[in-house]
Amino acid sequence: MRKGMTFTRFIIEEQRRIPESTGEFTLLLSAIVTACKEISDDVNRGQLINVLGSAETENVQGETQKKLDIISNDIMLRALEWSGHLAGMASEEMEEVYPIPSKYPTGKYLLVFDPLDGSSNTEVNVSIGTIFSILRCPENISAPREEHFLQPGVRQVCAGYVLYGPATNLVLTTGQGVNGFTLDQDIGEFILTHPKLKIPESTSEFAINMSNQRHWEPAVKRYIDEVVAGSDGPRGRDFNTRWVASMVAEVHRILMRGGIFMYPRDNRENVKEGRLRLLYEANPMSFIIEQAGGASTTGRERVMGVCPDKLHQRIPVMLGAKEEIGRIDRYHTEMDKEIESESPFRQEAN
Ligand code: F6P
Ligand code: MN
């Protein structure tokens, strides 16, 4: 007998705790997980089955697509469109909302996803992942349009990711804490290996792409200058840094051993609003992090409180250990106050 509960048993037992549950959500989750197992297999055998490298096409955000970005997106669509649980889907790799083909029934949920996050890492055999978020389709809408997907993160029903690394991990929240599973390749099932994940409130580890330093706002510069100064600086202790360039791997590390992840907005033209996408990157990761006892901010507000105004909206995101995220928020507030007090309009008013 193997140790640990299977994912199938876990979701069925969760379903039993909600007497009015129809089982629709359980089946939807199960279909998502099956799709991710297929992606995991392609990622794993990438070099051997000739699916690595660029597809020579661009997605809606002007990023070059990898062959695996397109393959993973197709796997998600094909595995979920027939299920009858979804009213529509949206993904990083598709400009427009994906309607459920008319030959299939529709359901009450919407799915948004990043089919292969961190895909710049595919050729170098570094961890990548699929991120997903489940929303409720507004009442009486059977053919949802973009506006129906534009819901703040607090309205997510479920968020999760599957990390394709040395092991394949599934991490999931439905708002009742966070649970982590590991794929047992021999039996093709995820096994509950990390029940009730929690992040320590304090940390001495941070992740940020330091090459963007000269573009950051003063609040971010101040925070990073202080942690880099280590025991010689105002923080009085040394910090460690990591940057995988794969948000899924970054968030997973934070869930396993603590830390923070930062992708602030900066003054480059395409990062003015932030780099990561609100609906299928920042929101699901923020839901997971908050449910594990961490915090997630834009520097000025809670990520999950932001009302999206477009499908592929970008946003600054800083998440992880509560104490450090609180400090980053404070530095932003102090910076904004200072800027306001120096404004010529303000001086005129005085
Ligand atoms: O899709 C966004 C992403 O790949 C994240 O997974 C990652 O954190 C980030 O971009 C890396 O960005 P950069 O290449 O600018 O460091
Ligand atoms: Mn991504």
mmCIF file of N, CA and C and ligand atoms in Angstrom, residues 92 114 117-118 209 212 243 245-247 261 263 275-277 281, ligand 1:
data_model
loop_
_atom_site.group_PDB
_atom_site.id
_atom_site.type_symbol
_atom_site.label_atom_id
_atom_site.label_comp_id
_atom_site.label_asym_id
_atom_site.label_seq_id
_atom_site.Cartn_x
_atom_site.Cartn_y
_atom_site.Cartn_z
ATOM 1 N N GLU A 92 -3.584 33.163 -21.316
ATOM 2 C CA GLU A 92 -2.498 34.065 -21.720
ATOM 3 C C GLU A 92 -2.215 33.957 -23.217
ATOM 4 N N ASP A 114 -2.804 30.343 -17.320
ATOM 5 C CA ASP A 114 -1.535 30.531 -18.026
ATOM 6 C C ASP A 114 -1.051 29.099 -18.262
ATOM 7 N N ASP A 117 3.592 28.774 -17.605
ATOM 8 C CA ASP A 117 4.284 29.941 -17.057
ATOM 9 C C ASP A 117 5.788 29.671 -16.960
ATOM 10 N N GLY A 118 6.579 30.722 -17.251
ATOM 11 C CA GLY A 118 8.042 30.597 -17.150
ATOM 12 C C GLY A 118 8.624 29.844 -18.330
ATOM 13 N N ASN A 209 14.059 40.385 -10.055
ATOM 14 C CA ASN A 209 15.032 40.439 -11.155
ATOM 15 C C ASN A 209 15.863 41.710 -10.987
ATOM 16 N N ASN A 212 16.687 44.854 -13.364
ATOM 17 C CA ASN A 212 15.751 45.969 -13.625
ATOM 18 C C ASN A 212 15.898 47.113 -12.629
ATOM 19 N N TRP A 243 16.363 33.925 -8.065
ATOM 20 C CA TRP A 243 15.502 34.348 -9.177
ATOM 21 C C TRP A 243 15.469 33.233 -10.216
ATOM 22 N N ALA A 245 12.985 33.105 -12.611
ATOM 23 C CA ALA A 245 12.282 33.618 -13.807
ATOM 24 C C ALA A 245 11.122 32.694 -14.188
ATOM 25 N N SER A 246 10.512 32.098 -13.182
ATOM 26 C CA SER A 246 9.357 31.235 -13.373
ATOM 27 C C SER A 246 8.529 31.401 -12.098
ATOM 28 N N MET A 247 7.442 32.165 -12.216
ATOM 29 C CA MET A 247 6.700 32.533 -11.010
ATOM 30 C C MET A 247 6.203 31.304 -10.233
ATOM 31 N N PHE A 261 8.423 37.298 -3.181
ATOM 32 C CA PHE A 261 8.629 37.418 -4.628
ATOM 33 C C PHE A 261 8.143 38.804 -5.027
ATOM 34 N N TYR A 263 7.568 41.427 -8.407
ATOM 35 C CA TYR A 263 7.694 41.954 -9.763
ATOM 36 C C TYR A 263 6.955 43.284 -9.766
ATOM 37 N N ARG A 275 4.381 43.702 -14.827
ATOM 38 C CA ARG A 275 4.802 42.757 -15.861
ATOM 39 C C ARG A 275 3.862 41.552 -15.903
ATOM 40 N N LEU A 276 3.409 41.128 -14.720
ATOM 41 C CA LEU A 276 2.604 39.916 -14.650
ATOM 42 C C LEU A 276 1.132 40.239 -14.897
ATOM 43 N N ARG A 277 0.397 39.239 -15.340
ATOM 44 C CA ARG A 277 -1.007 39.443 -15.688
ATOM 45 C C ARG A 277 -1.896 39.178 -14.469
ATOM 46 N N GLU A 281 -2.236 35.145 -13.483
ATOM 47 C CA GLU A 281 -0.958 34.969 -12.781
ATOM 48 C C GLU A 281 -1.076 35.545 -11.362
HETATM 49 O O1 F6P B 1 4.989 34.915 -17.401
HETATM 50 C C1 F6P B 1 5.707 35.692 -16.579
HETATM 51 C C2 F6P B 1 7.072 35.195 -16.134
HETATM 52 O O2 F6P B 1 7.603 34.194 -16.943
HETATM 53 C C3 F6P B 1 7.069 34.747 -14.680
HETATM 54 O O3 F6P B 1 6.883 33.391 -14.530
HETATM 55 C C4 F6P B 1 8.404 35.204 -14.192
HETATM 56 O O4 F6P B 1 8.382 35.498 -12.827
HETATM 57 C C5 F6P B 1 8.680 36.431 -15.024
HETATM 58 O O5 F6P B 1 7.908 36.335 -16.178
HETATM 59 C C6 F6P B 1 10.140 36.582 -15.396
HETATM 60 O O6 F6P B 1 10.308 37.806 -15.978
HETATM 61 P P1 F6P B 1 11.756 38.397 -16.387
HETATM 62 O O7 F6P B 1 12.192 37.598 -17.568
HETATM 63 O O8 F6P B 1 11.461 39.824 -16.711
HETATM 64 O O9 F6P B 1 12.659 38.232 -15.207
#
